[in-house]
Tab-separated table of C-alpha atoms in Angstrom:
chain	number	residue	atom	x	y	z
Z	1	MET	CA	60.378	198.412	-93.958
Z	2	GLU	CA	60.826	201.016	-91.341
Z	3	LEU	CA	57.307	200.878	-91.436
Z	4	LYS	CA	56.739	197.159	-90.860
Z	5	PHE	CA	59.232	197.456	-87.855
Z	6	LYS	CA	57.180	199.705	-85.955
Z	7	ASN	CA	54.196	196.910	-87.058
Z	8	ASN	CA	56.421	194.729	-85.703
Z	9	PRO	CA	59.183	193.562	-82.738
Z	10	ASP	CA	60.179	190.632	-83.363
Z	11	PHE	CA	60.248	190.505	-88.084
Z	12	GLU	CA	62.561	194.819	-86.849
Z	13	LYS	CA	65.068	193.045	-84.264
Z	14	GLN	CA	66.078	190.168	-86.226
Z	15	TYR	CA	66.089	191.912	-89.803
Z	16	LYS	CA	67.992	194.404	-88.139
Z	17	GLU	CA	70.516	191.487	-86.697
Z	18	PHE	CA	70.973	189.821	-90.062
Z	19	MET	CA	72.495	192.950	-91.469
Z	20	ASN	CA	74.315	193.749	-88.289
Z	21	GLU	CA	75.824	190.099	-89.360
Z	22	TYR	CA	76.451	191.074	-92.156
Z	23	LYS	CA	78.326	194.383	-90.738
Z	24	SER	CA	81.036	192.802	-88.602
Z	25	LEU	CA	81.305	189.650	-90.853
Z	26	GLY	CA	82.696	191.973	-93.702
Z	27	HIS	CA	80.191	190.630	-95.782
Z	28	MET	CA	79.220	194.516	-96.727
Z	29	SER	CA	80.703	198.190	-95.958
Z	30	LEU	CA	80.187	201.233	-95.877
Z	31	VAL	CA	80.704	203.233	-99.497
Z	32	ASN	CA	82.587	206.422	-99.292
Z	33	SER	CA	80.837	209.778	-100.559
Z	34	ASN	CA	83.122	210.477	-103.097
Z	35	THR	CA	83.687	207.126	-104.804
Z	36	HIS	CA	79.747	207.480	-104.719
Z	37	THR	CA	79.486	210.449	-106.223
Z	38	SER	CA	82.326	210.290	-109.023
Z	39	ASP	CA	80.907	206.375	-110.461
Z	40	ILE	CA	78.426	206.774	-113.003
Z	41	TYR	CA	77.164	203.079	-112.801
Z	42	LEU	CA	76.154	202.249	-110.568
Z	43	ASN	CA	73.648	199.072	-109.616
Z	44	PHE	CA	71.939	199.308	-106.644
Z	45	LEU	CA	70.104	196.108	-104.942
Z	46	PRO	CA	65.830	196.233	-102.957
Z	47	HIS	CA	66.599	194.187	-99.763
Z	48	HIS	CA	63.286	191.863	-98.036
Z	49	ALA	CA	63.546	189.398	-95.848
Z	50	VAL	CA	62.156	185.483	-95.725
Z	51	ILE	CA	61.206	183.205	-93.719
Z	52	LYS	CA	62.333	179.667	-92.385
Z	53	PRO	CA	60.434	179.112	-89.127
Z	54	SER	CA	61.685	174.958	-89.287
Z	55	SER	CA	65.299	175.917	-90.220
Z	56	THR	CA	67.709	175.268	-86.488
Z	57	THR	CA	69.709	178.263	-87.249
Z	58	THR	CA	68.736	181.279	-89.588
Z	59	LYS	CA	65.065	182.206	-89.177
Z	60	LEU	CA	64.857	185.088	-91.244
Z	61	LYS	CA	67.723	186.141	-94.047
Z	62	VAL	CA	67.650	189.192	-95.904
Z	63	VAL	CA	66.885	188.361	-98.811
Z	64	PHE	CA	68.161	191.336	-102.198
Z	65	ASP	CA	66.422	192.025	-105.362
Z	66	ALA	CA	68.669	191.502	-108.269
Z	67	SER	CA	66.148	191.017	-110.554
Z	68	CYS	CA	64.264	194.294	-109.788
Z	69	LYS	CA	64.794	196.514	-112.744
Z	70	THR	CA	66.605	200.355	-112.682
Z	71	THR	CA	65.755	203.136	-113.675
Z	72	ASN	CA	67.070	201.952	-117.603
Z	73	GLY	CA	63.876	198.994	-117.883
Z	74	THR	CA	67.063	196.508	-116.811
Z	75	SER	CA	67.789	194.684	-113.915
Z	76	LEU	CA	71.509	193.404	-113.038
Z	77	ASN	CA	69.885	189.562	-113.888
Z	78	SER	CA	68.843	190.292	-116.896
Z	79	LEU	CA	73.000	191.270	-117.236
Z	80	LEU	CA	74.697	188.295	-115.828
Z	81	GLY	CA	75.494	185.660	-117.087
Z	82	VAL	CA	74.263	181.910	-115.494
Z	83	ASP	CA	76.593	179.223	-117.492
Z	84	PRO	CA	76.520	176.001	-117.626
Z	85	LYS	CA	75.084	174.069	-114.374
Z	86	LEU	CA	78.162	172.051	-112.628
Z	87	ARG	CA	76.307	170.407	-109.720
Z	88	ARG	CA	74.304	166.835	-110.816
Z	89	ASP	CA	70.704	166.620	-110.062
Z	90	ILE	CA	69.101	165.731	-106.634
Z	91	PHE	CA	67.704	162.527	-108.686
Z	92	GLU	CA	71.056	161.667	-108.764
Z	93	ILE	CA	72.129	162.812	-105.330
Z	94	LEU	CA	69.701	160.605	-103.348
Z	95	LEU	CA	69.688	157.714	-105.344
Z	96	ASN	CA	73.504	158.017	-104.469
Z	97	PHE	CA	72.952	158.499	-100.251
Z	98	ARG	CA	70.703	155.353	-100.794
Z	99	ILE	CA	73.421	153.308	-102.024
Z	100	PRO	CA	76.419	153.074	-98.393
Z	101	ARG	CA	75.249	151.968	-94.890
Z	102	ILE	CA	76.594	154.802	-92.936
Z	103	VAL	CA	75.522	158.206	-94.390
Z	104	PHE	CA	75.487	161.274	-93.445
Z	105	THR	CA	75.086	164.872	-93.590
Z	106	ALA	CA	76.328	168.757	-93.367
Z	107	ASP	CA	76.040	172.382	-95.007
Z	108	ILE	CA	78.322	174.916	-95.325
Z	109	GLU	CA	77.222	177.794	-92.633
Z	110	LYS	CA	77.088	180.875	-95.328
Z	111	MET	CA	78.314	179.175	-97.599
Z	112	TYR	CA	77.314	182.309	-100.805
Z	113	ARG	CA	79.107	184.153	-98.324
Z	114	GLN	CA	82.730	183.239	-97.927
Z	115	ILE	CA	82.828	184.123	-101.748
Z	116	LEU	CA	84.159	187.400	-102.458
Z	117	VAL	CA	83.387	189.500	-105.749
Z	118	ALA	CA	85.681	191.034	-107.572
Z	119	ASP	CA	86.463	194.878	-105.397
Z	120	GLU	CA	85.223	196.800	-109.647
Z	121	ASP	CA	82.398	194.176	-109.492
Z	122	GLN	CA	81.673	194.921	-105.569
Z	123	LYS	CA	79.670	198.479	-107.000
Z	124	TYR	CA	76.964	196.855	-108.314
Z	125	GLN	CA	75.733	195.295	-105.120
Z	126	GLN	CA	75.199	198.200	-103.471
Z	127	ILE	CA	72.269	199.162	-100.974
Z	128	LEU	CA	70.607	201.381	-98.857
Z	129	TRP	CA	71.090	200.471	-95.494
Z	130	ARG	CA	70.791	202.665	-91.723
Z	131	ASN	CA	69.384	201.029	-88.361
Z	132	ASN	CA	67.400	202.873	-86.689
Z	133	SER	CA	65.090	206.153	-88.418
Z	134	ASN	CA	67.331	208.718	-86.435
Z	135	GLU	CA	69.897	207.367	-88.752
Z	136	ASN	CA	70.879	209.609	-92.388
Z	137	ILE	CA	70.891	207.312	-94.605
Z	138	ARG	CA	73.683	204.785	-95.730
Z	139	THR	CA	75.240	203.178	-99.018
Z	140	TYR	CA	76.860	200.398	-98.835
Z	141	LYS	CA	78.534	198.041	-101.110
Z	142	LEU	CA	78.133	194.113	-100.326
Z	143	LYS	CA	81.132	192.246	-101.291
Z	144	THR	CA	80.126	188.207	-101.757
Z	145	VAL	CA	78.554	186.734	-103.680
Z	146	THR	CA	74.893	187.285	-102.731
Z	147	TYR	CA	72.076	185.426	-102.520
Z	148	GLY	CA	69.691	186.839	-105.423
Z	149	LEU	CA	72.183	187.019	-107.785
Z	150	ALA	CA	71.506	184.842	-111.105
Z	151	SER	CA	75.527	183.353	-111.081
Z	152	ALA	CA	76.071	182.572	-107.828
Z	153	SER	CA	74.566	178.992	-107.790
Z	154	PHE	CA	76.591	178.902	-110.565
Z	155	LEU	CA	79.903	180.710	-108.659
Z	156	ALA	CA	79.674	179.251	-105.650
Z	157	SER	CA	79.717	175.580	-107.132
Z	158	ARG	CA	82.401	176.310	-109.948
Z	159	CYS	CA	84.644	176.872	-106.083
Z	160	ILE	CA	83.553	173.458	-104.588
Z	161	LYS	CA	84.505	172.165	-107.745
Z	162	GLN	CA	88.260	174.091	-108.202
Z	163	ILE	CA	88.820	172.404	-104.829
Z	164	ALA	CA	88.189	168.807	-106.224
Z	165	LEU	CA	90.244	169.605	-108.321
Z	166	ASP	CA	93.525	170.808	-106.646
Z	167	ASN	CA	93.273	167.180	-104.985
Z	168	LYS	CA	92.474	164.657	-107.438
Z	169	ASP	CA	96.167	162.741	-105.475
Z	170	ASN	CA	92.461	162.929	-102.854
Z	171	PRO	CA	90.540	160.410	-105.282
Z	172	ASN	CA	87.399	159.913	-102.966
Z	173	LEU	CA	87.881	163.370	-101.306
Z	174	SER	CA	87.772	164.962	-104.995
Z	175	ARG	CA	85.601	162.227	-105.631
Z	176	THR	CA	82.436	163.577	-102.870
Z	177	LEU	CA	83.339	167.209	-103.100
Z	178	GLN	CA	82.023	167.068	-106.992
Z	179	GLU	CA	79.199	164.514	-106.591
Z	180	ASP	CA	78.042	164.051	-103.227
Z	181	ILE	CA	77.031	168.098	-102.682
Z	182	TYR	CA	73.616	169.296	-103.662
Z	183	MET	CA	74.619	173.744	-102.836
Z	184	ASP	CA	75.427	173.999	-99.807
Z	185	ASP	CA	74.594	170.985	-98.659
Z	186	LEU	CA	76.495	167.773	-98.128
Z	187	LEU	CA	75.131	164.387	-98.384
Z	188	SER	CA	77.507	161.404	-98.678
Z	189	GLY	CA	78.173	157.928	-96.485
Z	190	SER	CA	80.454	154.243	-96.641
Z	191	ASP	CA	80.066	151.479	-95.260
Z	192	THR	CA	82.014	151.835	-92.412
Z	193	SER	CA	81.687	154.237	-89.808
Z	194	ASN	CA	85.651	154.436	-89.566
Z	195	ASN	CA	85.449	155.059	-93.528
Z	196	ALA	CA	83.011	158.333	-93.178
Z	197	ILE	CA	84.915	159.769	-90.301
Z	198	SER	CA	87.685	159.408	-92.187
Z	199	ILE	CA	86.397	161.461	-96.282
Z	200	CYS	CA	84.810	164.064	-93.348
Z	201	LYS	CA	87.876	165.018	-91.326
Z	202	ASP	CA	89.757	165.186	-95.101
Z	203	ILE	CA	86.883	167.425	-96.079
Z	204	ALA	CA	86.289	169.342	-93.335
Z	205	HIS	CA	90.067	170.477	-93.108
Z	206	VAL	CA	90.110	171.074	-97.100
Z	207	LEU	CA	87.252	172.889	-97.444
Z	208	SER	CA	88.034	175.213	-93.739
Z	209	THR	CA	91.637	175.591	-95.361
Z	210	ARG	CA	89.239	177.599	-97.782
Z	211	GLY	CA	86.981	179.723	-95.687
Z	212	PHE	CA	84.120	177.540	-96.144
Z	213	HIS	CA	83.027	175.427	-92.801
Z	214	LEU	CA	81.042	172.488	-92.170
Z	215	ARG	CA	78.007	172.618	-89.905
Z	216	LYS	CA	74.809	170.735	-88.189
Z	217	TRP	CA	76.766	167.269	-88.757
Z	218	ASN	CA	74.427	163.908	-88.688
Z	219	SER	CA	74.528	160.294	-88.830
Z	220	ASN	CA	72.958	157.187	-89.038
Z	221	SER	CA	75.751	156.569	-86.559
Z	222	THR	CA	76.820	156.975	-83.370
Z	223	GLU	CA	80.766	156.160	-83.690
Z	224	PHE	CA	79.949	158.386	-86.574
Z	225	LEU	CA	78.525	161.312	-84.353
Z	226	ALA	CA	80.558	160.971	-81.208
Z	227	GLN	CA	83.195	162.004	-84.117
Z	228	PHE	CA	81.644	165.726	-84.463
Z	229	SER	CA	80.150	166.677	-81.474
Z	230	GLU	CA	80.625	170.137	-81.000
Z	231	HIS	CA	79.211	170.357	-84.239
Z	232	SER	CA	76.378	167.975	-84.527
Z	233	SER	CA	72.857	168.380	-85.527
Z	234	HIS	CA	70.321	168.115	-82.701
Z	235	ASP	CA	67.747	167.775	-85.029
Z	236	THR	CA	67.187	164.115	-86.178
Z	237	ARG	CA	64.973	165.206	-88.614
Z	238	VAL	CA	66.708	166.323	-91.966
Z	239	GLU	CA	65.114	168.374	-93.952
Z	240	PHE	CA	66.030	167.992	-97.970
Z	241	SER	CA	64.227	171.198	-99.729
Z	242	LYS	CA	64.120	171.684	-103.349
Z	243	ASP	CA	66.448	174.934	-103.392
Z	244	SER	CA	68.847	176.519	-100.814
Z	245	ASN	CA	66.913	179.814	-100.684
Z	246	GLU	CA	63.426	178.555	-100.377
Z	247	SER	CA	62.307	180.583	-97.824
Z	248	SER	CA	59.064	178.774	-97.033
Z	249	LYS	CA	58.338	174.509	-95.844
Z	250	VAL	CA	57.696	172.434	-98.121
Z	251	LEU	CA	55.841	169.689	-98.274
Z	252	GLY	CA	59.516	168.083	-99.839
Z	253	LEU	CA	61.208	164.611	-98.638
Z	254	PHE	CA	62.954	163.829	-94.566
Z	255	TRP	CA	65.524	161.920	-93.298
Z	256	ASN	CA	65.692	160.753	-89.432
Z	257	SER	CA	68.971	159.000	-88.687
Z	258	PHE	CA	67.741	157.660	-86.515
Z	259	ASN	CA	65.182	155.162	-87.917
Z	260	ASP	CA	67.360	155.938	-91.090
Z	261	THR	CA	63.999	156.076	-93.290
Z	262	PHE	CA	62.936	158.304	-95.059
Z	263	GLY	CA	59.268	159.860	-94.520
Z	264	PHE	CA	56.347	162.352	-95.776
Z	265	GLN	CA	56.058	166.220	-93.750
Z	266	PRO	CA	54.564	167.885	-93.239
Z	267	PRO	CA	50.634	167.869	-94.303
Z	268	LEU	CA	48.472	169.903	-96.829
Z	269	GLU	CA	45.922	171.981	-94.568
Z	270	LEU	CA	43.905	173.440	-97.225
Z	271	THR	CA	40.361	174.385	-95.653
Z	272	PRO	CA	37.316	176.102	-97.123
Z	273	PRO	CA	36.285	178.446	-99.020
Z	274	LEU	CA	39.084	177.410	-101.774
Z	275	THR	CA	40.325	179.449	-104.650
Z	276	LYS	CA	42.706	179.140	-107.234
Z	277	ARG	CA	45.957	181.067	-106.276
Z	278	ARG	CA	45.355	179.064	-102.641
Z	279	ILE	CA	45.552	175.512	-103.522
Z	280	LEU	CA	48.064	175.556	-106.814
Z	281	SER	CA	50.221	177.839	-104.016
Z	282	GLU	CA	49.890	175.191	-101.503
Z	283	SER	CA	50.696	172.176	-104.121
Z	284	SER	CA	53.267	174.098	-106.169
Z	285	LYS	CA	55.241	173.431	-102.772
Z	286	MET	CA	55.581	169.656	-103.059
Z	287	PHE	CA	58.448	168.169	-103.199
Z	288	ASP	CA	58.936	164.897	-104.165
Z	289	PRO	CA	62.280	163.902	-105.954
Z	290	LEU	CA	62.741	160.217	-105.817
Z	291	GLY	CA	58.284	159.570	-108.109
Z	292	ARG	CA	57.210	158.291	-104.269
Z	293	ARG	CA	54.939	159.908	-104.684
Z	294	SER	CA	53.344	159.605	-108.463
Z	295	PRO	CA	49.606	158.725	-107.554
Z	296	CYS	CA	49.646	161.631	-106.142
Z	297	THR	CA	50.803	164.402	-108.166
Z	298	VAL	CA	48.838	162.948	-111.460
Z	299	PHE	CA	45.535	163.773	-109.896
Z	300	MET	CA	46.957	166.946	-108.787
Z	301	LYS	CA	47.461	167.315	-112.615
Z	302	ILE	CA	43.544	166.525	-114.041
Z	303	PHE	CA	42.333	168.441	-111.140
Z	304	TYR	CA	44.127	171.585	-112.911
Z	305	GLN	CA	43.010	170.324	-115.671
Z	306	LYS	CA	38.965	170.087	-114.686
Z	307	LEU	CA	40.626	173.431	-112.698
Z	308	TRP	CA	40.674	175.324	-115.105
Z	309	LEU	CA	38.316	173.803	-116.904
Z	310	THR	CA	35.633	175.711	-115.067
Z	311	LYS	CA	37.389	178.847	-116.037
Z	312	THR	CA	36.472	180.667	-112.306
Z	313	ASP	CA	38.584	183.611	-111.153
Z	314	TRP	CA	42.595	183.096	-108.773
Z	315	ASP	CA	40.696	184.096	-106.108
Z	316	SER	CA	36.886	183.430	-106.105
Z	317	PRO	CA	35.390	180.825	-104.413
Z	318	ILE	CA	35.489	177.244	-107.135
Z	319	PRO	CA	32.269	174.745	-107.360
Z	320	GLN	CA	31.285	173.041	-104.679
Z	321	GLN	CA	31.978	169.507	-106.496
Z	322	LEU	CA	35.453	170.049	-106.973
Z	323	THR	CA	36.351	171.256	-103.643
Z	324	GLU	CA	34.803	167.895	-101.951
Z	325	ASP	CA	37.004	166.309	-104.460
Z	326	TRP	CA	40.213	167.976	-103.408
Z	327	LEU	CA	39.622	167.533	-99.846
Z	328	LYS	CA	38.899	164.844	-99.777
Z	329	PHE	CA	41.908	163.513	-101.253
Z	330	GLN	CA	43.680	166.011	-98.737
Z	331	LYS	CA	42.186	163.264	-96.548
Z	332	ALA	CA	43.283	160.549	-98.346
Z	333	PHE	CA	47.064	162.125	-99.340
Z	334	ASN	CA	47.983	163.842	-95.344
Z	335	ALA	CA	47.619	159.790	-94.318
Z	336	ILE	CA	50.385	159.330	-95.844
Z	337	ASN	CA	52.651	161.222	-93.250
Z	338	TYR	CA	52.415	157.927	-91.260
Z	339	LEU	CA	54.387	155.722	-94.103
Z	340	THR	CA	58.087	155.622	-93.465
Z	341	VAL	CA	60.610	154.288	-96.467
Z	342	PRO	CA	63.774	152.093	-95.554
Z	343	ARG	CA	67.052	154.622	-96.461
Z	344	TRP	CA	69.224	151.637	-96.972
Z	345	VAL	CA	67.809	149.706	-100.313
Z	346	ILE	CA	70.852	148.611	-102.221
Z	347	LEU	CA	73.171	145.110	-101.501
Z	348	THR	CA	76.686	145.827	-100.429
Z	349	ALA	CA	79.285	143.132	-100.563
Z	350	TYR	CA	78.708	142.089	-97.637
Z	351	ASN	CA	75.321	141.128	-97.975
Z	352	THR	CA	75.480	137.078	-99.606
Z	353	VAL	CA	73.462	135.007	-100.038
Z	354	GLU	CA	74.143	132.319	-97.160
Z	355	LEU	CA	72.581	129.621	-98.463
Z	356	GLN	CA	74.901	128.924	-101.057
Z	357	ASN	CA	77.612	128.321	-98.829
Z	358	SER	CA	75.861	126.240	-95.831
Z	359	GLN	CA	76.268	123.169	-95.507
Z	360	LEU	CA	72.557	122.008	-96.052
Z	361	ARG	CA	71.560	119.236	-98.832
Z	362	PHE	CA	70.958	120.757	-102.030
Z	363	ASN	CA	67.566	119.335	-101.700
Z	364	SER	CA	66.816	122.287	-98.621
Z	365	LYS	CA	69.623	124.741	-99.705
Z	366	TYR	CA	66.880	124.755	-103.337
Z	367	SER	CA	63.115	124.638	-104.939
Z	368	ILE	CA	62.591	121.075	-106.664
Z	369	ILE	CA	60.216	122.479	-109.401
Z	370	LEU	CA	57.644	119.956	-109.629
Z	371	PRO	CA	56.218	119.595	-113.541
Z	372	SER	CA	51.996	120.808	-113.388
Z	373	GLN	CA	50.119	118.014	-115.068
Z	374	HIS	CA	52.239	114.886	-114.496
Z	375	SER	CA	51.297	112.038	-111.587
Z	376	ILE	CA	53.408	112.375	-109.102
Z	377	SER	CA	53.018	116.363	-108.093
Z	378	GLU	CA	48.876	115.162	-108.173
Z	379	LEU	CA	49.480	112.382	-105.931
Z	380	LEU	CA	52.220	115.062	-103.679
Z	381	ILE	CA	49.347	117.723	-102.841
Z	382	LYS	CA	46.586	115.350	-102.401
Z	383	GLU	CA	49.079	113.621	-99.364
Z	384	GLN	CA	49.783	117.178	-98.149
Z	385	HIS	CA	45.878	117.801	-98.639
Z	386	ILE	CA	44.951	115.103	-96.465
Z	387	ALA	CA	47.846	114.888	-93.887
Z	388	HIS	CA	46.561	118.931	-93.163
Z	389	LEU	CA	42.443	117.557	-92.825
Z	390	TYR	CA	41.319	119.118	-96.090
Z	391	ALA	CA	43.523	122.302	-96.027
Z	392	GLY	CA	43.246	123.576	-99.555
Z	393	PRO	CA	45.152	124.608	-102.358
Z	394	THR	CA	45.091	128.235	-100.597
Z	395	PHE	CA	47.644	126.678	-97.415
Z	396	VAL	CA	49.764	124.734	-99.837
Z	397	THR	CA	50.274	128.117	-102.242
Z	398	ASN	CA	51.266	130.105	-99.922
Z	399	SER	CA	53.359	127.918	-97.731
Z	400	LYS	CA	57.286	129.559	-97.852
Z	401	HIS	CA	60.384	128.028	-99.932
Z	402	PRO	CA	63.438	128.011	-100.188
Z	403	PRO	CA	64.115	130.310	-103.086
Z	404	GLN	CA	65.302	128.300	-107.036
Z	405	LEU	CA	67.972	127.316	-107.919
Z	406	MET	CA	69.662	130.240	-110.011
Z	407	GLY	CA	72.423	130.857	-111.930
Z	408	ASN	CA	75.390	133.827	-110.781
Z	409	LEU	CA	74.035	137.465	-111.611
Z	410	PRO	CA	76.550	138.923	-114.330
Z	411	LYS	CA	79.096	140.871	-111.821
Z	412	HIS	CA	77.716	144.090	-113.043
Z	413	ARG	CA	74.502	143.519	-112.331
Z	414	VAL	CA	75.721	143.444	-108.268
Z	415	THR	CA	79.011	145.266	-107.994
Z	416	LEU	CA	78.693	148.544	-106.504
Z	417	GLU	CA	80.067	151.590	-109.064
Z	418	ARG	CA	78.723	155.090	-110.480
Z	419	PRO	CA	74.918	154.629	-112.387
Z	420	PHE	CA	75.320	153.544	-115.500
Z	421	PHE	CA	78.903	153.062	-115.413
Z	422	SER	CA	77.764	148.833	-116.991
Z	423	CYS	CA	75.085	149.577	-119.075
Z	424	GLY	CA	72.940	147.532	-121.042
Z	425	ILE	CA	71.849	149.419	-124.909
Z	426	ASP	CA	68.559	148.590	-127.362
Z	427	TYR	CA	66.045	150.462	-129.481
Z	428	ALA	CA	61.645	150.797	-129.239
Z	429	GLY	CA	60.125	151.363	-131.989
Z	430	PRO	CA	59.410	151.875	-134.741
Z	431	VAL	CA	57.234	154.863	-133.782
Z	432	LEU	CA	55.704	158.560	-135.256
Z	433	ILE	CA	57.667	160.964	-133.306
Z	434	LYS	CA	56.778	164.969	-134.738
Z	435	CYS	CA	59.526	167.608	-135.062
Z	436	ASN	CA	57.035	170.977	-134.205
Z	437	LYS	CA	53.719	171.490	-133.644
Z	438	GLY	CA	51.116	172.615	-135.916
Z	439	ARG	CA	49.029	171.924	-137.987
Z	440	GLY	CA	50.246	170.355	-140.946
Z	441	THR	CA	53.639	169.317	-138.475
Z	442	LYS	CA	53.647	165.655	-140.838
Z	443	SER	CA	55.870	162.607	-138.651
Z	444	THR	CA	58.692	160.575	-138.980
Z	445	LYS	CA	59.660	157.378	-138.298
Z	446	GLY	CA	61.831	157.023	-135.893
Z	447	TYR	CA	62.753	154.784	-132.997
Z	448	ILE	CA	63.707	154.160	-129.309
Z	449	ALA	CA	67.022	153.743	-127.758
Z	450	LEU	CA	66.836	152.677	-124.340
Z	451	PHE	CA	69.919	152.137	-122.444
Z	452	VAL	CA	69.155	149.947	-118.904
Z	453	CYS	CA	71.974	150.637	-115.686
Z	454	LEU	CA	73.048	146.969	-114.952
Z	455	ALA	CA	73.007	148.105	-111.007
Z	456	THR	CA	70.419	150.656	-110.409
Z	457	LYS	CA	68.222	149.291	-113.264
Z	458	ALA	CA	67.803	153.276	-114.261
Z	459	VAL	CA	66.597	153.791	-117.926
Z	460	HIS	CA	67.488	156.290	-120.224
Z	461	ILE	CA	65.686	157.358	-123.069
Z	462	GLU	CA	66.640	159.295	-126.228
Z	463	ALA	CA	64.994	159.575	-129.902
Z	464	VAL	CA	66.955	158.331	-132.478
Z	465	ILE	CA	66.181	159.009	-136.255
Z	466	ASP	CA	67.170	155.267	-137.585
Z	467	LEU	CA	68.850	152.145	-137.102
Z	468	THR	CA	72.063	152.979	-138.630
Z	469	ILE	CA	75.879	153.694	-137.135
Z	470	ASP	CA	75.848	156.939	-136.761
Z	471	SER	CA	72.696	157.550	-135.609
Z	472	PHE	CA	73.958	155.380	-132.475
Z	473	ILE	CA	76.673	157.416	-132.183
Z	474	ALA	CA	74.952	160.463	-131.460
Z	475	ALA	CA	72.679	159.717	-129.662
Z	476	LEU	CA	75.666	157.543	-127.266
Z	477	ARG	CA	77.633	160.653	-126.717
Z	478	HIS	CA	74.079	162.679	-125.880
Z	479	PHE	CA	74.143	159.773	-123.536
Z	480	SER	CA	77.475	159.515	-121.898
Z	481	ALA	CA	77.248	164.188	-121.961
Z	482	ARG	CA	74.413	163.713	-119.616
Z	483	ARG	CA	75.037	160.535	-117.289
Z	484	GLY	CA	78.534	160.301	-117.486
Z	485	ALA	CA	80.226	157.914	-119.894
Z	486	PRO	CA	80.295	154.123	-119.995
Z	487	ARG	CA	82.432	151.935	-119.056
Z	488	HIS	CA	81.314	148.552	-120.260
Z	489	ILE	CA	77.503	148.324	-123.158
Z	490	TYR	CA	76.461	145.150	-123.572
Z	491	SER	CA	73.821	144.587	-126.459
Z	492	ASP	CA	72.872	142.416	-128.762
Z	493	ASN	CA	74.041	141.402	-132.349
Z	494	GLY	CA	72.050	144.172	-134.310
Z	495	THR	CA	74.262	145.824	-137.123
Z	496	ASN	CA	74.661	149.227	-135.527
Z	497	PHE	CA	75.854	147.679	-131.965
Z	498	VAL	CA	78.246	145.876	-134.038
Z	499	GLY	CA	79.248	148.380	-136.319
Z	500	ALA	CA	80.254	150.751	-133.434
Z	501	PRO	CA	83.217	149.865	-132.038
Z	502	ARG	CA	84.134	149.932	-135.261
Z	503	LYS	CA	83.019	154.004	-136.059
Z	504	LEU	CA	84.752	154.996	-132.794
Z	505	ASP	CA	87.974	154.067	-133.408
Z	506	GLU	CA	88.092	155.304	-136.812
Z	507	ILE	CA	86.713	158.224	-134.741
């Protein structure tokens, strides 16, 4: 590390600033030499830098490698329990982020380092460090949850969950803490600026009392930003990273708060000669949680198959034809940087169909549907054909018409609620299912249970082995564990669906 310092003074400056801040904040402390020699159960963590030039706060971050194996062949991470993931999937959080009219974002400053590790466990987080080569190498212990620990994500998420549970008397606050935080990023919103401001003040106050401080506020509302101007972000483009510890700039999802749109950035920039290693390294940075670039990712998967069939070495140039195919794809892929997608796409209670309550005549509100083979229909079309100087059928068919009369949608189709709170269920199949891989494995008949969210049209799929009530209840339990228990379920009159409520009552 000190050799790198000599070759790169700017790197040395940033690295030492980070470590000095670590000490000054009390996140690490010097180990007493007597304690160090008397304790036989110790662990030392190597450390290195990760650099993220796109970061608006810390460009360089020191990460401690808890996966490094010690002299006994094990690492700290191999002995730590990871426990279940408590946070919601980023896909769900981003979908919810598109619902409110007014949205805001913030992140928790140094989230991991606000969580103290028990005194008796700090000896497993020791490092070696000196500020310059003239000093003796000293032993420090890290006193907080550390970057690079397998359990770090769970510990941080569990703290947020506990804060939410401690504030159940404020349902909006508790829900936001549990459903709208991904790692150290807060993404939430409301239908009005005043409500959004009220929620944020509550969140900021509750988190700050626990040592978590929110910063880099951003919003599509100028009223909101005025309230949080002291800590607001000057960068109106917010990057949603797949990992809060990610050091490289990912090809991810960007939100422009000024235009309230999602965009694609940055481009692929590979130049010949191309190798397996370079292509996979560059394409692995692509992050598309909402599946907006699926046509591109499908091409890339097919390209990988062709690339593997060449049996080219990792660092050898790939065949010329594949190089041309990749460069052609890269040029087309980079063109989508100019595309934007509106963030707000969900209708709210304020978006009503005005025609329904207007004073227009019935015929002006709704289209009149004419029989295609009726003589009156032919006469009306002929009249328009002549009146517009024989404009042809294209003019008639391309003209705009008011919406057709339709029945009112069920309330669960137009009510804002969490995904799968109200859903429909039906079966597809039969299909053949293999329970194991390999030769000689027999296929058995099975079915697909389709759970459709009435509010968002999202689909959840479960495999079932037969059409019995027990199989349906097993699928329902698995679905509920993954998506949350639904309040309303709609189905046809299949015997397994009709008999399920009775069976559940018996349970």
